[in-house]
PDB file of C-alpha atoms in Angstrom:
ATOM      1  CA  UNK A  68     -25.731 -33.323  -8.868  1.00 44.00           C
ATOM      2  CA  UNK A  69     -27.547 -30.795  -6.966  1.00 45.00           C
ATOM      3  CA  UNK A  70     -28.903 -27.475  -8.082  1.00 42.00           C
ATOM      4  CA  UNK A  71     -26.820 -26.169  -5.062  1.00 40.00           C
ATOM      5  CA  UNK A  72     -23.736 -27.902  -6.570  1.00 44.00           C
ATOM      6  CA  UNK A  73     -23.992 -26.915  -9.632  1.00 39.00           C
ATOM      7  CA  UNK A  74     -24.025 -23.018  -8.886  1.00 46.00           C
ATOM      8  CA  UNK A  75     -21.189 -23.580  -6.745  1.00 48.00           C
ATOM      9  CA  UNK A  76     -18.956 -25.005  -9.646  1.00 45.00           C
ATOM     10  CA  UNK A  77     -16.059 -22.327 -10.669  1.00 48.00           C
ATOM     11  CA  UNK A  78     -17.477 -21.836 -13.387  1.00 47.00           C
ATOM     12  CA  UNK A  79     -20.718 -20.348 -12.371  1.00 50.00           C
ATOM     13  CA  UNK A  80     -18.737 -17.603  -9.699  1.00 62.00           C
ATOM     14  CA  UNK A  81     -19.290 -14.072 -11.120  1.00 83.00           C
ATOM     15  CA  UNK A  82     -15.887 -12.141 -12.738  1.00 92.00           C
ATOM     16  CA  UNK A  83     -14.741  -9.389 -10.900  1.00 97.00           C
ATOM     17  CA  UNK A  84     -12.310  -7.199 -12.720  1.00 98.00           C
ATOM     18  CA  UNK A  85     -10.523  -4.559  -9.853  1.00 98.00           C
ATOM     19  CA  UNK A  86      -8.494  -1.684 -11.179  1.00 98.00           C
ATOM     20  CA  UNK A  87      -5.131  -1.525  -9.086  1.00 98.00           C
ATOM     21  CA  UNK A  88      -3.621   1.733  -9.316  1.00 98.00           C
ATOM     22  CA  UNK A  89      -0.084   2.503  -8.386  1.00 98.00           C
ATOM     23  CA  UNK A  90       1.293   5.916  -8.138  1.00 97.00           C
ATOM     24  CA  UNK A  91       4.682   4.156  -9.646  1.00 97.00           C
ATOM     25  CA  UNK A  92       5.112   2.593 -12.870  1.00 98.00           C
ATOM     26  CA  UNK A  93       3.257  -1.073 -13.839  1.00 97.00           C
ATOM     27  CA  UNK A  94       3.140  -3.699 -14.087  1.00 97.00           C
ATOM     28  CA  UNK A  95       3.912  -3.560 -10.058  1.00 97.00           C
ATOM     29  CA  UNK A  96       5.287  -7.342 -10.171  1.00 96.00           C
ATOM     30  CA  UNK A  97       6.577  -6.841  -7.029  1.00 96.00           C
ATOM     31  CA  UNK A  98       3.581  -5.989  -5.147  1.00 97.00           C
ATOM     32  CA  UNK A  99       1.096  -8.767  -7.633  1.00 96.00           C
ATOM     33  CA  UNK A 100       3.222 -11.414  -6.811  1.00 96.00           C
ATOM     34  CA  UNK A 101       2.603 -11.399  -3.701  1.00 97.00           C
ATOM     35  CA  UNK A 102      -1.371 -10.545  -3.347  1.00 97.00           C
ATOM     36  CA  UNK A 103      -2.784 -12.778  -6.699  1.00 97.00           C
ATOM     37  CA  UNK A 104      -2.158 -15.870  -5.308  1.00 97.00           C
ATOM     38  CA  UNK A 105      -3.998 -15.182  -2.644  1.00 97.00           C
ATOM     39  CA  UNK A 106      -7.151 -13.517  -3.997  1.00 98.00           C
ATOM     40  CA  UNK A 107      -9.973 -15.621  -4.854  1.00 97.00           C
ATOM     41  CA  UNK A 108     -10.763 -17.170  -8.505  1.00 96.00           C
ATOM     42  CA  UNK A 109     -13.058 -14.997  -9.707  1.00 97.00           C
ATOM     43  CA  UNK A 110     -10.928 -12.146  -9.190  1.00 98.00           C
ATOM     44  CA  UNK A 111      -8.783 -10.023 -11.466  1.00 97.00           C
ATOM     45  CA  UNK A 112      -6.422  -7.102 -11.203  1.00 98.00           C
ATOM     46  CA  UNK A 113      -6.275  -4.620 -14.296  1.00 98.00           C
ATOM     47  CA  UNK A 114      -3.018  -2.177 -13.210  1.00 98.00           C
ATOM     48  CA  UNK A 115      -2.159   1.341 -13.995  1.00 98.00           C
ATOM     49  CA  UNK A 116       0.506   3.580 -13.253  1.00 98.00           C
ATOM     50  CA  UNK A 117       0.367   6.888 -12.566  1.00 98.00           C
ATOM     51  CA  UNK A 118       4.027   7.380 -13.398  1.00 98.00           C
ATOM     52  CA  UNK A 119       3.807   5.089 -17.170  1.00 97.00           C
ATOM     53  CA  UNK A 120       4.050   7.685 -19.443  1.00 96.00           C
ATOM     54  CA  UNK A 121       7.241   9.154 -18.110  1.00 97.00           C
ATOM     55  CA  UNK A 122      10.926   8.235 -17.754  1.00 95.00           C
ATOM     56  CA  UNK A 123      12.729   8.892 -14.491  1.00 93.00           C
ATOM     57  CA  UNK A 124      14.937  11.725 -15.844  1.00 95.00           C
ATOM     58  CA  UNK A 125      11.554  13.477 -16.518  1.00 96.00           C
ATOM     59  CA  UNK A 126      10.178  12.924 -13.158  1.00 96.00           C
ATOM     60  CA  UNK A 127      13.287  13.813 -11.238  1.00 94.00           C
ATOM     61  CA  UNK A 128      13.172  17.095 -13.101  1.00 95.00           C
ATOM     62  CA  UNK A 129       9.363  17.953 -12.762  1.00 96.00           C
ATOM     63  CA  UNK A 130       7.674  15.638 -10.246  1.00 96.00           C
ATOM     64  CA  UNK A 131       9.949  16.148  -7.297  1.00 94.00           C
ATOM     65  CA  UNK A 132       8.569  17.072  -3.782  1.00 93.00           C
ATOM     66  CA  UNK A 133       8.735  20.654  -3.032  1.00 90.00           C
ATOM     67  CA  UNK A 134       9.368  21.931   0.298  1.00 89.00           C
ATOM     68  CA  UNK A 135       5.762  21.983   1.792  1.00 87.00           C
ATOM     69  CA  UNK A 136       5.036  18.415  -0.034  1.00 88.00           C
ATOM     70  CA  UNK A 137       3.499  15.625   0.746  1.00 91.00           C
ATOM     71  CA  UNK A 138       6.742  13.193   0.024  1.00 93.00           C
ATOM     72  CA  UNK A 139       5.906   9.465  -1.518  1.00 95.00           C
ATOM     73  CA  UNK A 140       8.135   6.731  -2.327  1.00 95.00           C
ATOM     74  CA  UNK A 141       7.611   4.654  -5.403  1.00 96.00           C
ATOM     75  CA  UNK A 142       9.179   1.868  -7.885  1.00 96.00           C
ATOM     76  CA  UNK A 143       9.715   2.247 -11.625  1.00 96.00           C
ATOM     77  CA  UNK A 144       9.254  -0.116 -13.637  1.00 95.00           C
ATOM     78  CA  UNK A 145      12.609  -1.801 -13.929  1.00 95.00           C
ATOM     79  CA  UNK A 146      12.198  -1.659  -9.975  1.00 94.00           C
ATOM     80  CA  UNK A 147      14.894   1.808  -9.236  1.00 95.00           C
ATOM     81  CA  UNK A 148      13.057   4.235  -6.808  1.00 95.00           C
ATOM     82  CA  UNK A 149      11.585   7.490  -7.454  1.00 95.00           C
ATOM     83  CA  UNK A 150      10.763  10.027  -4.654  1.00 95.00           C
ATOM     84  CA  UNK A 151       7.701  12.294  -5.675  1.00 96.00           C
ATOM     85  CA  UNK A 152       5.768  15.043  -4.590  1.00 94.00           C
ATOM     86  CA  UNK A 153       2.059  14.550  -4.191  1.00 93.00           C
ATOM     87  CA  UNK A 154       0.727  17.791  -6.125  1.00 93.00           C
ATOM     88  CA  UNK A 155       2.480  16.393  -9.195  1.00 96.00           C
ATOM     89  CA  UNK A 156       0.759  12.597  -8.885  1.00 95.00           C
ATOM     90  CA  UNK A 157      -3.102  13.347  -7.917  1.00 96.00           C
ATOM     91  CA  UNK A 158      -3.837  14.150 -11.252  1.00 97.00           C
ATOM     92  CA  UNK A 159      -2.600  11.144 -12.561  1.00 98.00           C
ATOM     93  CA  UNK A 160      -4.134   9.004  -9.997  1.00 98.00           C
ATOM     94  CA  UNK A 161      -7.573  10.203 -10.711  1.00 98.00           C
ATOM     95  CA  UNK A 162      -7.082   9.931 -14.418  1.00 98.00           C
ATOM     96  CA  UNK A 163      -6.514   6.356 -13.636  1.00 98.00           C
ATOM     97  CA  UNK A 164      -9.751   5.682 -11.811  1.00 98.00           C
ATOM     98  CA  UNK A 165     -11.244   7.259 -14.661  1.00 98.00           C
ATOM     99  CA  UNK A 166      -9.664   5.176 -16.699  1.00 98.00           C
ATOM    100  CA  UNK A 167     -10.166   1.674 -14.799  1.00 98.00           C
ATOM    101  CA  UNK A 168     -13.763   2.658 -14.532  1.00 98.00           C
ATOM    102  CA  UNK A 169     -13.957   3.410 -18.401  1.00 98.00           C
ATOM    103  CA  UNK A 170     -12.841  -0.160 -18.601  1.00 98.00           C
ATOM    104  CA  UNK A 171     -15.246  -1.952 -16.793  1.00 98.00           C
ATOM    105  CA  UNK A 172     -13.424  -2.108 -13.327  1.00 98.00           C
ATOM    106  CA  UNK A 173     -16.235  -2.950 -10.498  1.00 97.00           C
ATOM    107  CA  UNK A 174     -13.959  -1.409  -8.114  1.00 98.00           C
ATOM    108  CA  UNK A 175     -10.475   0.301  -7.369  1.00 98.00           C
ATOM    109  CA  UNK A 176      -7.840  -0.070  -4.745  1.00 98.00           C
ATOM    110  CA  UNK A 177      -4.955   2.553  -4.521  1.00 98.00           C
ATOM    111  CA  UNK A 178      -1.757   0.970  -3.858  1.00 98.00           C
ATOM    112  CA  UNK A 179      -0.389   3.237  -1.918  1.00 97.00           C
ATOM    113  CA  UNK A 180      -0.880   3.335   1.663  1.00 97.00           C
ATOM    114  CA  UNK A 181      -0.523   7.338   1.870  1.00 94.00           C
ATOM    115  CA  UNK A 182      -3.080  10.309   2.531  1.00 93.00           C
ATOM    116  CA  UNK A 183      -5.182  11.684  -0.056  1.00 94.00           C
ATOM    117  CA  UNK A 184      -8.002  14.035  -0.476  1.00 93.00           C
ATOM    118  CA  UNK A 185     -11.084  13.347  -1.933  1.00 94.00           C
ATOM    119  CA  UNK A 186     -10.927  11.845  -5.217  1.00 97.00           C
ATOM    120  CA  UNK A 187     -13.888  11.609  -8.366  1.00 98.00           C
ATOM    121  CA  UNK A 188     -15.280   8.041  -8.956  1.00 98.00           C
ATOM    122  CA  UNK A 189     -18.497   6.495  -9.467  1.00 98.00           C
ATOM    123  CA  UNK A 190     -17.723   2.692  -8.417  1.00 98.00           C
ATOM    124  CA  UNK A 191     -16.185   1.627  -5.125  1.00 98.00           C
ATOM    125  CA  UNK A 192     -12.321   3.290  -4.625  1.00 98.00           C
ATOM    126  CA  UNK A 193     -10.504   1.776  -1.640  1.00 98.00           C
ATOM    127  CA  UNK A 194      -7.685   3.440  -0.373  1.00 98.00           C
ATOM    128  CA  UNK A 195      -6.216   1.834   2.147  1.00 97.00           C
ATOM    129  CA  UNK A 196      -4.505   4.950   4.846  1.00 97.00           C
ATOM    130  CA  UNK A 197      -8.210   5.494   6.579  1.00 96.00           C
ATOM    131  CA  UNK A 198      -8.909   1.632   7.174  1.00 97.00           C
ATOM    132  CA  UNK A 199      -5.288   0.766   7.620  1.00 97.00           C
ATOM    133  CA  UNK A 200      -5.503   3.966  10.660  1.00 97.00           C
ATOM    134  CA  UNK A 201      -8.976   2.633  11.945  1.00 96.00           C
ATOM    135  CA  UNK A 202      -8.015  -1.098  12.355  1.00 96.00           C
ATOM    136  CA  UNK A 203      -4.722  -0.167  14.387  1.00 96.00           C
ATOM    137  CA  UNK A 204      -6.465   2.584  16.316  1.00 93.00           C
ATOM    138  CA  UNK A 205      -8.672  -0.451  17.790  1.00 93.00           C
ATOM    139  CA  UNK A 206      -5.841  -2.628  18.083  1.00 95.00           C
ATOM    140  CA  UNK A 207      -3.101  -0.919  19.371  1.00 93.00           C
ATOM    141  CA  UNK A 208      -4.597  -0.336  22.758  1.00 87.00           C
ATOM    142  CA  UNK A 209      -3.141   3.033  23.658  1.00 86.00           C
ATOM    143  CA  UNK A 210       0.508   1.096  23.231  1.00 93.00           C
ATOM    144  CA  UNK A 211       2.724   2.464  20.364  1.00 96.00           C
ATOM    145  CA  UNK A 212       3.181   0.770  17.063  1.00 97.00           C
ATOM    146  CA  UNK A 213       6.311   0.546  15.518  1.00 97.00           C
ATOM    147  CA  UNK A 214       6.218   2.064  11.876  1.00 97.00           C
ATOM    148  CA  UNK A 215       8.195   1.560   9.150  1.00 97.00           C
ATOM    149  CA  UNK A 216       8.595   4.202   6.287  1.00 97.00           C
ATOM    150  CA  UNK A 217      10.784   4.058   3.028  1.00 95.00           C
ATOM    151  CA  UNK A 218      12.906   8.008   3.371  1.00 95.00           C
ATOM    152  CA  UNK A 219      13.906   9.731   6.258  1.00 95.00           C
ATOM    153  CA  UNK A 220      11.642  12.689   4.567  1.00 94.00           C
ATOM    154  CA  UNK A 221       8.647  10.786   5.278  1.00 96.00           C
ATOM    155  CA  UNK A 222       9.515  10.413   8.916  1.00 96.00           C
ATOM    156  CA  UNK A 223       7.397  14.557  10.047  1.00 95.00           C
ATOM    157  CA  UNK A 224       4.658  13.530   8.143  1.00 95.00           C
ATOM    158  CA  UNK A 225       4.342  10.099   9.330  1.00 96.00           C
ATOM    159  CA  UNK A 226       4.046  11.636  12.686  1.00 96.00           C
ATOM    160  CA  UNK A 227       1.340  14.200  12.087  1.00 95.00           C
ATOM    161  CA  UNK A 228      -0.773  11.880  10.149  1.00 95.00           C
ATOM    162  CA  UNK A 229      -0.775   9.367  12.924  1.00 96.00           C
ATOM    163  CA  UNK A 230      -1.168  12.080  15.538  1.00 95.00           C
ATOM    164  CA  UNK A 231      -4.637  13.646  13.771  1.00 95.00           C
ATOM    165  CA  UNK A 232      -5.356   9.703  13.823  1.00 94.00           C
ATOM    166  CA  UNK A 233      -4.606   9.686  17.499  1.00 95.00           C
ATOM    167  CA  UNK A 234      -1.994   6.802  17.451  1.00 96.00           C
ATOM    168  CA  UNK A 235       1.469   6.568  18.775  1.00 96.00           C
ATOM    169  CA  UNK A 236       3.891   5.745  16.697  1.00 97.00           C
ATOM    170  CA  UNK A 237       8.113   4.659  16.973  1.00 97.00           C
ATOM    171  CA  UNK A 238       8.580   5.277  13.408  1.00 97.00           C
ATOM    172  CA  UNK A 239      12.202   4.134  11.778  1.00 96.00           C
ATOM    173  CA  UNK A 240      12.991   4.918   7.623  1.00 96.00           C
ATOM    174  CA  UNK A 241      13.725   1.340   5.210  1.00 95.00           C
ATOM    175  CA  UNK A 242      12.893   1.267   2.148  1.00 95.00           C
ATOM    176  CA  UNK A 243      11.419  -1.606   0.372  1.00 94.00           C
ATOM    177  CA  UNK A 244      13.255  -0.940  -2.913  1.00 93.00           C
ATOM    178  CA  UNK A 245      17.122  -0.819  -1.880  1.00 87.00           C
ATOM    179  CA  UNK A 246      18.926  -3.167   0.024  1.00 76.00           C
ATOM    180  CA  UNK A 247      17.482  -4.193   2.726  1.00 74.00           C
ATOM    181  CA  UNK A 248      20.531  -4.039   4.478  1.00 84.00           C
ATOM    182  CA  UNK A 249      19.456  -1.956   7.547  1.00 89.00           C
ATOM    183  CA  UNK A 250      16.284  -3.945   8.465  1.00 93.00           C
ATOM    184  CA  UNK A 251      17.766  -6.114  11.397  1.00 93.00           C
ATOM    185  CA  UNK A 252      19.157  -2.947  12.566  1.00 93.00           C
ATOM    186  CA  UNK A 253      16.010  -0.849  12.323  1.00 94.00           C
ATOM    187  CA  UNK A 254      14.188  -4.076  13.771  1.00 94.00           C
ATOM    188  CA  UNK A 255      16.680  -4.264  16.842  1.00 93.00           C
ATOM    189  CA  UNK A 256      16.079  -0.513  18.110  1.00 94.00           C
ATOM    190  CA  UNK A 257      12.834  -1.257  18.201  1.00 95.00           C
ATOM    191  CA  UNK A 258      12.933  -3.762  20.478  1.00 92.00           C
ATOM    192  CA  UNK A 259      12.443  -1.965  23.822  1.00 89.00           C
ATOM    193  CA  UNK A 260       9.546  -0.073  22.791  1.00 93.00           C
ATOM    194  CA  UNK A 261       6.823  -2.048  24.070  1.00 92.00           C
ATOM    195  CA  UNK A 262       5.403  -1.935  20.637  1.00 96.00           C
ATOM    196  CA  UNK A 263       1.301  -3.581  20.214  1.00 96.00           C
ATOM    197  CA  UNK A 264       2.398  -4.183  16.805  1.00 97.00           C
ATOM    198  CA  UNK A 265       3.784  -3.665  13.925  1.00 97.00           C
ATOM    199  CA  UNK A 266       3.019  -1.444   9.995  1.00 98.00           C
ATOM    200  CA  UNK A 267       5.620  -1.676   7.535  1.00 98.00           C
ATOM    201  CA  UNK A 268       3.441   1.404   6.152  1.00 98.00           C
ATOM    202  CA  UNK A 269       3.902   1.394   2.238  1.00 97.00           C
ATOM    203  CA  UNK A 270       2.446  -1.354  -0.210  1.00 97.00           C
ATOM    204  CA  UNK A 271       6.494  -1.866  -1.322  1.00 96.00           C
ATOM    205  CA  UNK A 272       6.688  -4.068   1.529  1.00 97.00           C
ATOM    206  CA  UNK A 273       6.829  -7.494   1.106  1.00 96.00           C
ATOM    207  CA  UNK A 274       5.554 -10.765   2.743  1.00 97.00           C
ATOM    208  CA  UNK A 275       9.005 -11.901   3.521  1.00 95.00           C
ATOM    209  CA  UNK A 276      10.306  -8.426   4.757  1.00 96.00           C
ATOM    210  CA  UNK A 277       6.345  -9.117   7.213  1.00 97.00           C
ATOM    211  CA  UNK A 278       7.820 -12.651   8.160  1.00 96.00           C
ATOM    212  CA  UNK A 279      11.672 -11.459   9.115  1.00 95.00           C
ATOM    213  CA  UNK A 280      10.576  -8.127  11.406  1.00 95.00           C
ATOM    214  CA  UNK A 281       7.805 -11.077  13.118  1.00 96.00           C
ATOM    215  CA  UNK A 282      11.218 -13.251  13.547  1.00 95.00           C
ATOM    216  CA  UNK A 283      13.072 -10.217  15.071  1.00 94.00           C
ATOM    217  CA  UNK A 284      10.474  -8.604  17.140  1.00 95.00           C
ATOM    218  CA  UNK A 285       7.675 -11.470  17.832  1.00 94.00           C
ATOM    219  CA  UNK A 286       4.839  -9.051  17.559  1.00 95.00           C
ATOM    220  CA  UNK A 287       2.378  -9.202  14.844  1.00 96.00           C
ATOM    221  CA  UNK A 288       2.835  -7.217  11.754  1.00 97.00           C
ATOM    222  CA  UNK A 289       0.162  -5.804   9.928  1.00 98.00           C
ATOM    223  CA  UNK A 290       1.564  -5.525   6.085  1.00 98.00           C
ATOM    224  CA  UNK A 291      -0.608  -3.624   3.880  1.00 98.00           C
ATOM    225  CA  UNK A 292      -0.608  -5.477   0.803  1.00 98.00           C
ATOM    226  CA  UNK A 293      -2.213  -8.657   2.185  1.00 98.00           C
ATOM    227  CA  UNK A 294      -4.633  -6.550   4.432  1.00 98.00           C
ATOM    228  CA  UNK A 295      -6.066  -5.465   1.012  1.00 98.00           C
ATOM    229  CA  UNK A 296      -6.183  -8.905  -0.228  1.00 98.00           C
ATOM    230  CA  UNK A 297      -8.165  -9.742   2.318  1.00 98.00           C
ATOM    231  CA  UNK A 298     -10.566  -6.789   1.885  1.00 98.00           C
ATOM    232  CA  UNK A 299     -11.002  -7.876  -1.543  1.00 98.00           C
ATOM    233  CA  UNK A 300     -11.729 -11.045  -1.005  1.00 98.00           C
ATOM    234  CA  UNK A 301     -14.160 -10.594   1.778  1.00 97.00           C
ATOM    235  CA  UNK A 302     -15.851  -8.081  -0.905  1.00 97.00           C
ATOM    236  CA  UNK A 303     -15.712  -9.669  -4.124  1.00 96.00           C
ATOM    237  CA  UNK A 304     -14.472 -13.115  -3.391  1.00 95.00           C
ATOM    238  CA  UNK A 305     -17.273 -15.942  -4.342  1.00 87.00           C
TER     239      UNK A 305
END
């Protein structure tokens, strides 16, 4: 065997732990299932939740949005949904990057595919909003994409983030933790919108929620939780 072969063997590729940081509850089973298998070998997800220490009744009495809030949509842990304000998670999304770092993360991804401001770290932190906006900026081609968002409440802010971001948007509400009873519905008045594509735009979106709107629509669908895959495995993957 080759030098060449041998450090090529599995068992010469370099660990990479990643610290995966929901602003729900974990493990986020949901959301793992569907990006481990396809990240490479060497690479390992460590979770945290920013909602773990808490049960629901406490955060629907203390960490609901307020009326000038940024509003987010997340799963519990026995996979009900919570609606939270932003003020009340950021602190417990950056003590989770402390945390993962602590633990020997060499980077961490935010799953969440909302807007926040600037947050501590020392290793790489990938949140996905600002690439997710940059890579449809390029490809949308001054044509509107169609959006998908989990509440109703989400639908003004949606819009204004998109607008600073200079894209156009036909934005519809389906959330990716209830039935999904509505999506051939939302898919269908969509249809004569002359959409360049499509962002189911929160990480609770699955692969096979990606594969039915590409059915209904036949325009590509860029789904969040497999973009990051791919990100990770173009940066850590050996």
């Amino acid at each position: 065997m080759k030098k060449s072969d041998i450090n090529n063997t599995p068992a010469s590729r370099t660990q990479t732990k990643i610290g995966a940081i929901t602003i729900g509850q974990s493990p986020r089973t949901d959301i793992t299932g569907d990006i481990c298998p396809l990240l490479a070998p060497n690479i390992t997800l460590q979770e945290y939740g920013a909602l773990d220490p808490f049960d629901a009744d406490y955060i629907n009495q203390n960490f609901a949005p307020g009326p000038d809030s940024s509003v987010l949509v997340t799963r519990m842990r026995d996979a009900s949904q919570v609606i939270i304000g932003e003020e009340h998670i950021l602190p417990l999304v950056q003590s989770c990057i402390t945390r993962a770092e602590a633990d020997g993360c060499q980077a961490t991804v935010l799953l969440c595919t909302g807007k926040f401001p600037k947050l501590k770290h020392k290793k790489m932190l990938i949140i996905p909003q600002p690439l997710i906006h940059s890579v449809l900026k390029k490809l949308a081609d001054d044509r509107p994409i169609g959006l998908l968002v989990p509440d109703e409440s989400q639908i003004p802010q949606a819009e204004s983030w998109f607008s600073e971001s200079d894209i156009q948007i036909k934005v519809r509400a389906l959330s990716p933790y209830l039935e999904n009873t509505l999506l051939k519905e939302r898919a269908q008045s969509l249809r004569q919108e002359n959409l360049s594509l499509i962002l189911p735009d929160c990480m609770g979106y699955s692969i096979s929620i990606k594969r039915e709107l590409e059915h209904l629509l036949s325009v590509p669908v860029l789904l969040p939780r497999t973009f990051i895959a791919s990100l990770l495995n173009e940066l850590y993957g050996s």
